Amino acid sequence: MNDLTPDRLHPDGGGLLLAPDAVLTPDGLRDHYAAVVAGDTFRAVGPAERLAREHPHLTPVRLPGHVLIPGFVDAHHHLTQSFGAALAFGEPSEIFRRVWVPLEGALDEEAVYVAAKLAALESLRGGFTTVAEAGTRAPVDVELVAAAARDAGVRCVLGLVCNDVDGDTDTVLASAEKHLTRYGAEELIHPSLAVSVPEAATARTLGRTAHLAAEAGAVVQIHVNEHLAAVERSLVQHGLRPLEYLYEVGALGPQLLAAHATLVTPREVSLLADSGAAVSYNPVASAWKGNAVAPATTMAERGIRFGLGTDGTRGDAFRLADAAESAQRLTYGLATGDSSCGAGWTWLDRAARGGADAVGLGARTGRVAEGAAADFLLVDVSGPETALSWDLPWELVRRGNRDQISAVFVAGRLRLWRGWPTGWDGRALVRRAAELAQEVMLRAPVTRVHPTSADAWAACS
């Protein structure tokens, strides 16, 4: 479809009536469906002919060659780590100690804003309309991260780090309460609490943040059972694995968003299922710097809530969905003869509706349905990868790519058109980020175990 232009995607007469070839609804792909966008929500979703009759004041915007699908949800991100994304390549586990903590500690206020906005732009370009930010360690007010997400136009579940092992517990908990109130009524910013790893917080804080988040309808984001070293430290310190310890101190419940959960025993899987906790399944992070792959298909079978997260690796939702299915196939499916591994629809659903539920926004976003937030993508399926479609959900998972995303909407507004923002200068941001990243890396005490690939190549020459 070559004649679609962004001027056709702005509300006319109080709304937009979008008529693509098909709409991906919670009940599956529906041909000849349409959606009415009014304000920041979907006013109606249904057969195109019926919606045209019911909304005669709206001129249908015909979108041949396109499907309308819900925006993807990145259930685990670190927005202020974008200056050093490639530093994770080829490194052993627990790189946060050697790379991310030093890097974020070297960020000043401008660098925090630019790094977070750069990450938000990459997310939007990759089809993510919501990101769960797990909390920056930069010594700044998190409002800078909120402002970056807000200005970029992405929906953000904004974590505040509540580590208190080396701090004042009362001060940390007071800040947590303030954070939940500060962002309790915003359109795009949704408050969340965060603990880096269970060992970074006292038992009191783990229990109290769980209570505060549950009262506020928010989530607590914690990296759990990601690395073998952390599991072993927990066993030595508490005689319990990290998830078992969270259960022991009253921090395991529906408010928990457990990032990674890769090294889980059958008992811990049961704890997740019985408690109602959610998981961010991060397959690319497992491949790049982890010890294992989360048993996501088992979690699905046990009814465990989970979404898909990038962990800041790359903001490309289609490649994330592909990695989610592929990781399950390689680690579990091949050994058991499971040739489906959830099928394409599972990973599209977990990347959108499941992710929204996991990050605490299931009532607001993640689906194309009447009353839901109008966070969605217009995807061009007329190219050679998907034009000859027999099973579009599978094809979007296996063959889709972000270059097919014509438009990204968040809260009913067109935010990106063919990869670039419509209301601000994305290319200028990228240029400034490149300048600042050089400065930050010169002063950040980052320690890498391996040389860069270019240095390794030169050493072998």
Short mmCIF file of C-alpha atoms in Angstrom, two decimals:
data_model
loop_
_atom_site.label_atom_id
_atom_site.label_comp_id
_atom_site.label_asym_id
_atom_site.label_seq_id
_atom_site.Cartn_x
_atom_site.Cartn_y
_atom_site.Cartn_z
CA MET A 1 0.00 0.00 0.00
CA ASN A 2 1.89 3.05 -1.24
CA ASP A 3 -0.69 5.89 -1.13
CA LEU A 4 -1.38 5.92 2.62
CA THR A 5 -0.25 9.24 4.05
CA PRO A 6 -0.14 10.44 7.66
CA ASP A 7 -2.53 13.32 7.05
CA ARG A 8 -5.30 10.73 6.61
CA LEU A 9 -4.69 9.42 10.12
CA HIS A 10 -5.73 12.44 12.15
CA PRO A 11 -9.22 12.68 13.67
CA ASP A 12 -11.87 14.29 11.49
CA GLY A 13 -15.26 15.20 12.91
CA GLY A 14 -14.53 13.81 16.34
CA GLY A 15 -12.87 10.53 15.50
CA LEU A 16 -11.30 8.10 13.06
CA LEU A 17 -12.98 5.18 11.33
CA LEU A 18 -10.16 2.88 10.23
CA ALA A 19 -11.01 0.11 7.78
CA PRO A 20 -8.03 -2.20 7.13
CA ASP A 21 -8.18 -5.63 5.55
CA ALA A 22 -8.39 -7.22 9.00
CA VAL A 23 -8.27 -6.44 12.72
CA LEU A 24 -6.57 -8.62 15.31
CA THR A 25 -9.14 -8.79 18.12
CA PRO A 26 -9.01 -10.71 21.42
CA ASP A 27 -11.01 -13.41 19.62
CA GLY A 28 -8.57 -13.67 16.73
CA LEU A 29 -8.04 -12.13 13.32
CA ARG A 30 -11.24 -10.73 11.79
CA ASP A 31 -11.42 -9.93 8.09
CA HIS A 32 -13.39 -6.85 6.96
CA TYR A 33 -13.46 -5.41 10.47
CA ALA A 34 -12.97 -1.77 11.34
CA ALA A 35 -12.25 0.31 14.44
CA VAL A 36 -13.53 3.71 15.56
CA VAL A 37 -10.98 5.76 17.50
CA ALA A 38 -12.35 8.64 19.55
CA GLY A 39 -10.12 10.57 21.92
CA ASP A 40 -7.68 8.12 23.47
CA THR A 41 -9.83 4.97 23.21
CA PHE A 42 -11.53 2.60 20.84
CA ARG A 43 -15.18 3.66 20.68
CA ALA A 44 -16.21 0.63 18.61
CA VAL A 45 -14.72 -2.43 16.91
CA GLY A 46 -16.68 -4.61 14.53
CA PRO A 47 -17.68 -5.36 10.95
CA ALA A 48 -16.72 -2.43 8.73
CA GLU A 49 -20.10 -2.10 7.04
CA ARG A 50 -21.92 -1.94 10.37
CA LEU A 51 -19.55 0.64 11.85
CA ALA A 52 -19.91 2.82 8.74
CA ARG A 53 -23.70 2.78 9.19
CA GLU A 54 -23.50 3.50 12.89
CA HIS A 55 -21.03 6.40 12.46
CA PRO A 56 -22.21 8.25 9.34
CA HIS A 57 -20.39 11.43 10.40
CA LEU A 58 -17.02 9.67 9.96
CA THR A 59 -15.44 9.08 6.56
CA PRO A 60 -13.91 5.61 6.53
CA VAL A 61 -10.16 5.56 6.02
CA ARG A 62 -9.66 2.55 3.76
CA LEU A 63 -6.42 0.72 4.47
CA PRO A 64 -6.01 -2.02 1.87
CA GLY A 65 -2.96 -4.18 2.40
CA HIS A 66 -2.91 -3.43 6.14
CA VAL A 67 -3.96 -5.12 9.35
CA LEU A 68 -4.68 -3.29 12.58
CA ILE A 69 -3.17 -5.03 15.60
CA PRO A 70 -2.74 -4.07 19.25
CA GLY A 71 0.49 -2.34 20.17
CA PHE A 72 3.05 -4.61 21.77
CA VAL A 73 4.00 -4.36 25.44
CA ASP A 74 7.64 -4.59 26.52
CA ALA A 75 7.22 -6.14 29.96
CA HIS A 76 10.82 -5.47 31.04
CA HIS A 77 13.03 -2.59 29.92
CA HIS A 78 15.87 -0.40 31.19
CA LEU A 79 15.41 2.89 29.35
CA THR A 80 18.53 4.56 30.70
CA GLN A 81 20.86 1.81 29.50
CA SER A 82 20.48 2.60 25.80
CA PHE A 83 23.93 4.21 25.49
CA GLY A 84 25.59 0.86 26.16
CA ALA A 85 23.32 -1.74 24.58
CA ALA A 86 26.13 -3.45 22.65
CA LEU A 87 28.22 -3.82 25.81
CA ALA A 88 26.15 -6.90 26.65
CA PHE A 89 27.40 -8.82 23.63
CA GLY A 90 29.59 -11.82 24.47
CA GLU A 91 29.63 -11.16 28.21
CA PRO A 92 28.99 -13.67 31.02
CA SER A 93 26.04 -13.30 33.38
CA GLU A 94 25.48 -10.62 36.02
CA ILE A 95 26.77 -7.88 33.78
CA PHE A 96 24.75 -5.36 35.78
CA ARG A 97 27.54 -5.33 38.34
CA ARG A 98 30.28 -4.59 35.79
CA VAL A 99 28.40 -2.66 33.12
CA TRP A 100 24.97 -1.26 33.95
CA VAL A 101 25.54 0.09 37.47
CA PRO A 102 28.74 1.94 36.43
CA LEU A 103 27.15 3.17 33.21
CA GLU A 104 23.99 4.54 34.81
CA GLY A 105 26.04 6.06 37.61
CA ALA A 106 27.89 8.15 35.03
CA LEU A 107 24.72 9.70 33.56
CA ASP A 108 23.90 13.31 34.28
CA GLU A 109 20.43 14.83 33.88
CA GLU A 110 20.67 15.52 30.15
CA ALA A 111 22.13 12.07 29.48
CA VAL A 112 19.32 10.38 31.42
CA TYR A 113 16.66 12.22 29.44
CA VAL A 114 18.30 11.62 26.07
CA ALA A 115 19.11 7.94 26.78
CA ALA A 116 15.55 7.25 27.92
CA LYS A 117 14.01 9.09 24.98
CA LEU A 118 16.30 7.23 22.57
CA ALA A 119 15.17 3.91 24.05
CA ALA A 120 11.54 5.02 23.84
CA LEU A 121 12.00 5.93 20.18
CA GLU A 122 13.53 2.54 19.43
CA SER A 123 10.63 0.86 21.22
CA LEU A 124 8.03 2.76 19.21
CA ARG A 125 9.89 1.99 15.98
CA GLY A 126 9.73 -1.68 16.90
CA GLY A 127 5.99 -1.68 17.58
CA PHE A 128 5.98 -1.31 21.36
CA THR A 129 3.35 1.12 22.58
CA THR A 130 3.98 0.34 26.27
CA VAL A 131 7.25 -0.25 28.10
CA ALA A 132 7.80 -1.34 31.69
CA GLU A 133 10.82 0.59 32.93
CA ALA A 134 12.42 -1.40 35.75
CA GLY A 135 13.98 1.61 37.47
CA THR A 136 17.09 3.61 36.78
CA ARG A 137 20.14 3.60 39.03
CA ALA A 138 21.19 7.03 37.77
CA PRO A 139 21.42 9.60 40.60
CA VAL A 140 18.57 11.77 39.28
CA ASP A 141 14.86 12.36 39.75
CA VAL A 142 12.90 9.69 37.85
CA GLU A 143 10.75 12.50 36.45
CA LEU A 144 13.46 12.86 33.80
CA VAL A 145 12.68 9.33 32.62
CA ALA A 146 8.96 10.05 32.79
CA ALA A 147 9.43 13.23 30.75
CA ALA A 148 11.42 11.36 28.11
CA ALA A 149 8.72 8.70 27.73
CA ARG A 150 5.95 11.30 27.78
CA ASP A 151 7.67 13.46 25.17
CA ALA A 152 8.39 10.46 22.94
CA GLY A 153 4.75 9.39 23.19
CA VAL A 154 5.16 5.89 24.61
CA ARG A 155 3.11 4.52 27.50
CA CYS A 156 5.44 3.76 30.42
CA VAL A 157 5.12 1.74 33.62
CA LEU A 158 7.72 3.72 35.55
CA GLY A 159 9.64 1.86 38.23
CA LEU A 160 11.21 3.53 41.26
CA VAL A 161 14.13 1.53 42.69
CA CYS A 162 13.48 0.77 46.37
CA ASN A 163 16.75 -0.94 47.33
CA ASP A 164 17.47 -0.30 51.01
CA VAL A 165 20.09 -2.81 52.19
CA ASP A 166 22.65 0.00 52.23
CA GLY A 167 20.20 2.84 52.89
CA ASP A 168 17.49 4.19 55.19
CA THR A 169 14.40 1.99 55.03
CA ASP A 170 11.98 4.68 56.23
CA THR A 171 13.22 7.12 53.59
CA VAL A 172 12.95 4.48 50.85
CA LEU A 173 9.38 3.58 51.82
CA ALA A 174 8.34 7.22 52.03
CA SER A 175 9.70 7.76 48.52
CA ALA A 176 7.79 4.71 47.31
CA GLU A 177 4.49 6.09 48.62
CA LYS A 178 5.20 9.48 47.07
CA HIS A 179 6.04 7.89 43.71
CA LEU A 180 2.78 5.95 43.60
CA THR A 181 0.83 9.14 44.28
CA ARG A 182 2.89 11.35 41.96
CA TYR A 183 2.01 9.40 38.82
CA GLY A 184 -1.34 7.99 39.88
CA ALA A 185 -3.47 10.01 37.44
CA GLU A 186 -1.36 10.46 34.30
CA GLU A 187 -2.35 9.45 30.79
CA LEU A 188 0.92 7.82 29.70
CA ILE A 189 2.96 7.36 32.90
CA HIS A 190 1.92 4.63 35.34
CA PRO A 191 3.79 4.25 38.65
CA SER A 192 5.52 1.07 39.71
CA LEU A 193 7.95 0.09 42.43
CA ALA A 194 11.10 -1.89 41.78
CA VAL A 195 13.78 -3.84 43.63
CA SER A 196 16.88 -4.73 41.63
CA VAL A 197 17.17 -8.24 43.11
CA PRO A 198 15.70 -9.64 46.36
CA GLU A 199 19.05 -9.39 48.12
CA ALA A 200 19.13 -5.61 47.51
CA ALA A 201 16.22 -4.95 49.87
CA THR A 202 15.41 -5.80 53.46
CA ALA A 203 12.60 -8.18 54.28
CA ARG A 204 10.61 -5.25 55.63
CA THR A 205 10.89 -3.33 52.37
CA LEU A 206 10.09 -6.36 50.24
CA GLY A 207 6.91 -6.93 52.21
CA ARG A 208 5.94 -3.27 52.47
CA THR A 209 6.45 -2.43 48.79
CA ALA A 210 4.29 -5.42 47.91
CA HIS A 211 1.54 -4.06 50.16
CA LEU A 212 1.82 -0.50 48.84
CA ALA A 213 1.73 -1.63 45.22
CA ALA A 214 -1.23 -3.93 45.79
CA GLU A 215 -3.17 -1.08 47.41
CA ALA A 216 -2.37 1.24 44.49
CA GLY A 217 -3.13 -1.30 41.77
CA ALA A 218 0.51 -1.15 40.68
CA VAL A 219 3.27 -3.73 40.26
CA VAL A 220 6.61 -4.34 41.94
CA GLN A 221 9.29 -5.24 39.42
CA ILE A 222 12.05 -7.55 40.71
CA HIS A 223 14.76 -9.47 38.85
CA VAL A 224 14.23 -13.00 40.13
CA ASN A 225 16.07 -16.31 39.58
CA GLU A 226 17.91 -14.93 36.56
CA HIS A 227 21.49 -15.95 37.31
CA LEU A 228 22.93 -19.02 39.00
CA ALA A 229 25.19 -16.90 41.19
CA ALA A 230 22.21 -15.02 42.63
CA VAL A 231 20.33 -18.24 43.34
CA GLU A 232 23.35 -19.61 45.18
CA ARG A 233 23.83 -16.42 47.21
CA SER A 234 20.20 -16.62 48.31
CA LEU A 235 20.62 -20.25 49.35
CA VAL A 236 23.71 -19.38 51.39
CA GLN A 237 22.12 -16.31 53.01
CA HIS A 238 18.56 -17.50 53.61
CA GLY A 239 18.50 -21.23 52.94
CA LEU A 240 15.92 -20.43 50.28
CA ARG A 241 15.97 -19.73 46.57
CA PRO A 242 14.99 -16.14 45.60
CA LEU A 243 11.37 -16.90 44.72
CA GLU A 244 11.01 -19.01 47.85
CA TYR A 245 12.42 -16.12 49.88
CA LEU A 246 9.95 -13.65 48.36
CA TYR A 247 7.16 -16.02 49.39
CA GLU A 248 8.60 -16.30 52.89
CA VAL A 249 8.61 -12.49 53.42
CA GLY A 250 5.17 -11.90 51.93
CA ALA A 251 6.30 -10.35 48.66
CA LEU A 252 4.96 -13.00 46.30
CA GLY A 253 1.51 -12.12 44.98
CA PRO A 254 -0.45 -10.65 42.05
CA GLN A 255 1.43 -7.36 42.40
CA LEU A 256 4.79 -9.01 41.62
CA LEU A 257 6.25 -8.73 38.13
CA ALA A 258 9.13 -11.20 38.23
CA ALA A 259 11.69 -10.37 35.57
CA HIS A 260 13.33 -13.40 33.92
CA ALA A 261 12.41 -16.29 36.28
CA THR A 262 14.63 -18.54 34.20
CA LEU A 263 16.06 -20.84 36.90
CA VAL A 264 12.85 -22.09 38.47
CA THR A 265 12.20 -25.43 40.11
CA PRO A 266 8.84 -27.23 39.88
CA ARG A 267 8.05 -25.93 43.37
CA GLU A 268 8.78 -22.35 42.31
CA VAL A 269 6.58 -22.75 39.24
CA SER A 270 3.82 -23.80 41.63
CA LEU A 271 4.50 -20.78 43.84
CA LEU A 272 4.13 -18.48 40.83
CA ALA A 273 0.92 -20.19 39.75
CA ASP A 274 -0.65 -20.27 43.21
CA SER A 275 0.30 -16.68 44.11
CA GLY A 276 -0.99 -15.05 40.91
CA ALA A 277 2.37 -13.38 40.28
CA ALA A 278 3.32 -12.34 36.76
CA VAL A 279 6.53 -12.99 34.85
CA SER A 280 8.38 -11.13 32.15
CA TYR A 281 9.76 -13.79 29.80
CA ASN A 282 12.90 -12.27 28.24
CA PRO A 283 14.23 -14.71 25.63
CA VAL A 284 16.73 -12.39 23.93
CA ALA A 285 18.27 -11.51 27.29
CA SER A 286 18.65 -15.23 28.00
CA ALA A 287 20.50 -15.69 24.72
CA TRP A 288 22.73 -12.67 25.19
CA LYS A 289 23.77 -12.87 28.82
CA GLY A 290 21.71 -15.35 30.80
CA ASN A 291 22.06 -18.80 32.33
CA ALA A 292 18.80 -20.33 31.12
CA VAL A 293 15.48 -19.85 29.30
CA ALA A 294 12.27 -19.50 31.27
CA PRO A 295 9.86 -22.44 30.80
CA ALA A 296 7.23 -20.20 29.22
CA THR A 297 5.12 -22.94 27.65
CA THR A 298 4.94 -24.68 31.01
CA MET A 299 3.98 -21.38 32.62
CA ALA A 300 1.21 -20.95 30.07
CA GLU A 301 -0.09 -24.45 30.80
CA ARG A 302 -0.05 -23.71 34.55
CA GLY A 303 -1.99 -20.47 34.07
CA ILE A 304 0.88 -18.22 35.09
CA ARG A 305 0.48 -14.66 33.86
CA PHE A 306 3.37 -13.57 31.66
CA GLY A 307 4.37 -11.14 28.96
CA LEU A 308 7.46 -10.71 26.81
CA GLY A 309 10.29 -8.33 27.66
CA THR A 310 13.37 -7.09 25.87
CA ASP A 311 15.48 -6.24 28.94
CA GLY A 312 16.72 -3.37 26.79
CA THR A 313 18.39 -5.71 24.29
CA ARG A 314 16.65 -4.50 21.12
CA GLY A 315 13.36 -2.68 20.63
CA ASP A 316 11.88 -4.91 17.96
CA ALA A 317 8.62 -6.58 18.90
CA PHE A 318 8.39 -8.95 15.93
CA ARG A 319 11.90 -10.27 16.55
CA LEU A 320 11.05 -10.63 20.24
CA ALA A 321 7.98 -12.74 19.46
CA ASP A 322 10.07 -14.87 17.11
CA ALA A 323 12.74 -15.29 19.80
CA ALA A 324 10.08 -16.23 22.36
CA GLU A 325 8.84 -19.11 20.23
CA SER A 326 12.29 -20.14 19.01
CA ALA A 327 13.78 -20.26 22.51
CA GLN A 328 10.98 -22.55 23.68
CA ARG A 329 11.46 -24.79 20.66
CA LEU A 330 15.23 -25.07 21.11
CA THR A 331 15.25 -25.59 24.88
CA TYR A 332 12.06 -27.60 25.45
CA GLY A 333 10.22 -28.38 22.22
CA LEU A 334 12.92 -30.34 20.43
CA ALA A 335 13.52 -32.57 23.43
CA THR A 336 9.84 -33.41 23.84
CA GLY A 337 8.66 -33.46 20.24
CA ASP A 338 6.51 -30.35 20.73
CA SER A 339 6.45 -28.99 17.19
CA SER A 340 4.01 -26.18 17.94
CA CYS A 341 5.48 -24.61 21.11
CA GLY A 342 2.40 -22.52 21.63
CA ALA A 343 1.77 -21.63 17.98
CA GLY A 344 1.96 -18.14 16.57
CA TRP A 345 -1.14 -16.81 18.28
CA THR A 346 0.31 -17.55 21.74
CA TRP A 347 3.28 -15.28 21.24
CA LEU A 348 1.31 -12.46 19.64
CA ASP A 349 -1.14 -12.61 22.54
CA ARG A 350 1.58 -12.69 25.20
CA ALA A 351 3.38 -9.83 23.46
CA ALA A 352 0.29 -7.64 23.69
CA ARG A 353 -2.62 -8.61 25.94
CA GLY A 354 -0.55 -10.88 28.19
CA GLY A 355 2.12 -8.24 28.58
CA ALA A 356 -0.43 -5.57 29.45
CA ASP A 357 -1.85 -7.82 32.16
CA ALA A 358 1.61 -8.63 33.50
CA VAL A 359 2.58 -4.96 33.89
CA GLY A 360 -0.69 -4.07 35.58
CA LEU A 361 -2.46 -2.45 32.63
CA GLY A 362 -4.66 -5.30 31.48
CA ALA A 363 -7.81 -3.25 31.96
CA ARG A 364 -6.43 -0.39 29.88
CA THR A 365 -4.36 -1.60 26.93
CA GLY A 366 -3.04 -4.60 25.02
CA ARG A 367 -6.15 -5.34 22.97
CA VAL A 368 -8.28 -3.88 20.20
CA ALA A 369 -11.67 -3.72 21.87
CA GLU A 370 -14.34 -1.18 22.70
CA GLY A 371 -13.31 0.95 25.67
CA ALA A 372 -9.64 -0.04 25.57
CA ALA A 373 -6.89 2.52 25.04
CA ALA A 374 -6.27 3.13 21.35
CA ASP A 375 -2.69 1.81 21.41
CA PHE A 376 -2.24 0.04 18.08
CA LEU A 377 -0.23 -0.53 14.92
CA LEU A 378 -1.08 -0.42 11.24
CA VAL A 379 1.01 -3.18 9.68
CA ASP A 380 1.57 -3.47 5.94
CA VAL A 381 1.11 -7.11 4.98
CA SER A 382 1.17 -6.56 1.21
CA GLY A 383 4.89 -7.37 0.83
CA PRO A 384 6.38 -10.71 -0.18
CA GLU A 385 6.85 -11.86 3.42
CA THR A 386 3.14 -11.90 4.29
CA ALA A 387 1.03 -11.26 1.16
CA LEU A 388 0.49 -14.97 0.48
CA SER A 389 -0.95 -15.63 3.91
CA TRP A 390 -2.34 -18.93 5.14
CA ASP A 391 -1.87 -18.24 8.86
CA LEU A 392 -1.15 -14.58 9.52
CA PRO A 393 -0.45 -14.84 13.28
CA TRP A 394 2.28 -17.42 12.60
CA GLU A 395 3.60 -15.33 9.70
CA LEU A 396 3.79 -12.17 11.79
CA VAL A 397 5.76 -14.07 14.44
CA ARG A 398 8.12 -15.85 12.05
CA ARG A 399 8.32 -13.42 9.10
CA GLY A 400 7.08 -10.05 10.31
CA ASN A 401 9.49 -7.19 10.84
CA ARG A 402 9.34 -3.61 12.05
CA ASP A 403 9.79 -2.20 8.54
CA GLN A 404 6.20 -3.31 7.89
CA ILE A 405 4.83 -0.99 10.57
CA SER A 406 3.32 1.98 8.75
CA ALA A 407 1.89 3.76 11.78
CA VAL A 408 2.08 3.60 15.57
CA PHE A 409 -0.71 5.04 17.70
CA VAL A 410 -0.60 5.53 21.46
CA ALA A 411 -3.62 6.87 23.35
CA GLY A 412 -5.38 7.56 20.06
CA ARG A 413 -2.64 9.78 18.64
CA LEU A 414 -0.37 9.05 15.69
CA ARG A 415 3.11 8.90 17.24
CA LEU A 416 5.24 7.39 14.47
CA TRP A 417 4.89 7.30 10.73
CA ARG A 418 7.04 4.75 8.93
CA GLY A 419 9.62 4.65 11.65
CA TRP A 420 9.94 8.29 12.64
CA PRO A 421 8.06 10.61 15.01
CA THR A 422 5.37 12.88 13.64
CA GLY A 423 5.63 15.62 16.26
CA TRP A 424 9.34 15.95 17.04
CA ASP A 425 12.75 15.52 15.42
CA GLY A 426 13.85 11.92 15.97
CA ARG A 427 16.96 12.21 13.85
CA ALA A 428 18.22 15.17 15.90
CA LEU A 429 17.76 13.09 19.06
CA VAL A 430 19.81 10.23 17.60
CA ARG A 431 22.63 12.66 16.72
CA ARG A 432 22.67 14.12 20.23
CA ALA A 433 22.56 10.66 21.79
CA ALA A 434 25.62 9.62 19.79
CA GLU A 435 27.52 12.64 21.12
CA LEU A 436 26.51 12.13 24.73
CA ALA A 437 27.19 8.40 24.66
CA GLN A 438 30.82 9.06 23.80
CA GLU A 439 31.16 11.40 26.77
CA VAL A 440 29.42 9.02 29.17
CA MET A 441 31.52 6.03 28.15
CA LEU A 442 34.74 7.97 28.74
CA ARG A 443 33.84 8.53 32.39
CA ALA A 444 31.92 5.32 33.19
CA PRO A 445 34.08 2.70 35.00
CA VAL A 446 32.71 -0.15 32.90
CA THR A 447 34.52 -3.49 33.06
CA ARG A 448 34.17 -5.97 30.21
CA VAL A 449 35.39 -9.54 30.37
CA HIS A 450 35.86 -9.93 26.62
CA PRO A 451 37.25 -7.53 24.00
CA THR A 452 34.96 -6.07 21.39
CA SER A 453 34.50 -8.16 18.28
CA ALA A 454 36.64 -5.69 16.31
CA ASP A 455 39.50 -6.02 18.83
CA ALA A 456 39.18 -9.80 18.85
CA TRP A 457 39.26 -9.86 15.06
CA ALA A 458 42.35 -7.67 15.01
CA ALA A 459 44.07 -9.93 17.53
CA CYS A 460 43.44 -12.92 15.31
CA SER A 461 44.74 -11.24 12.16
#
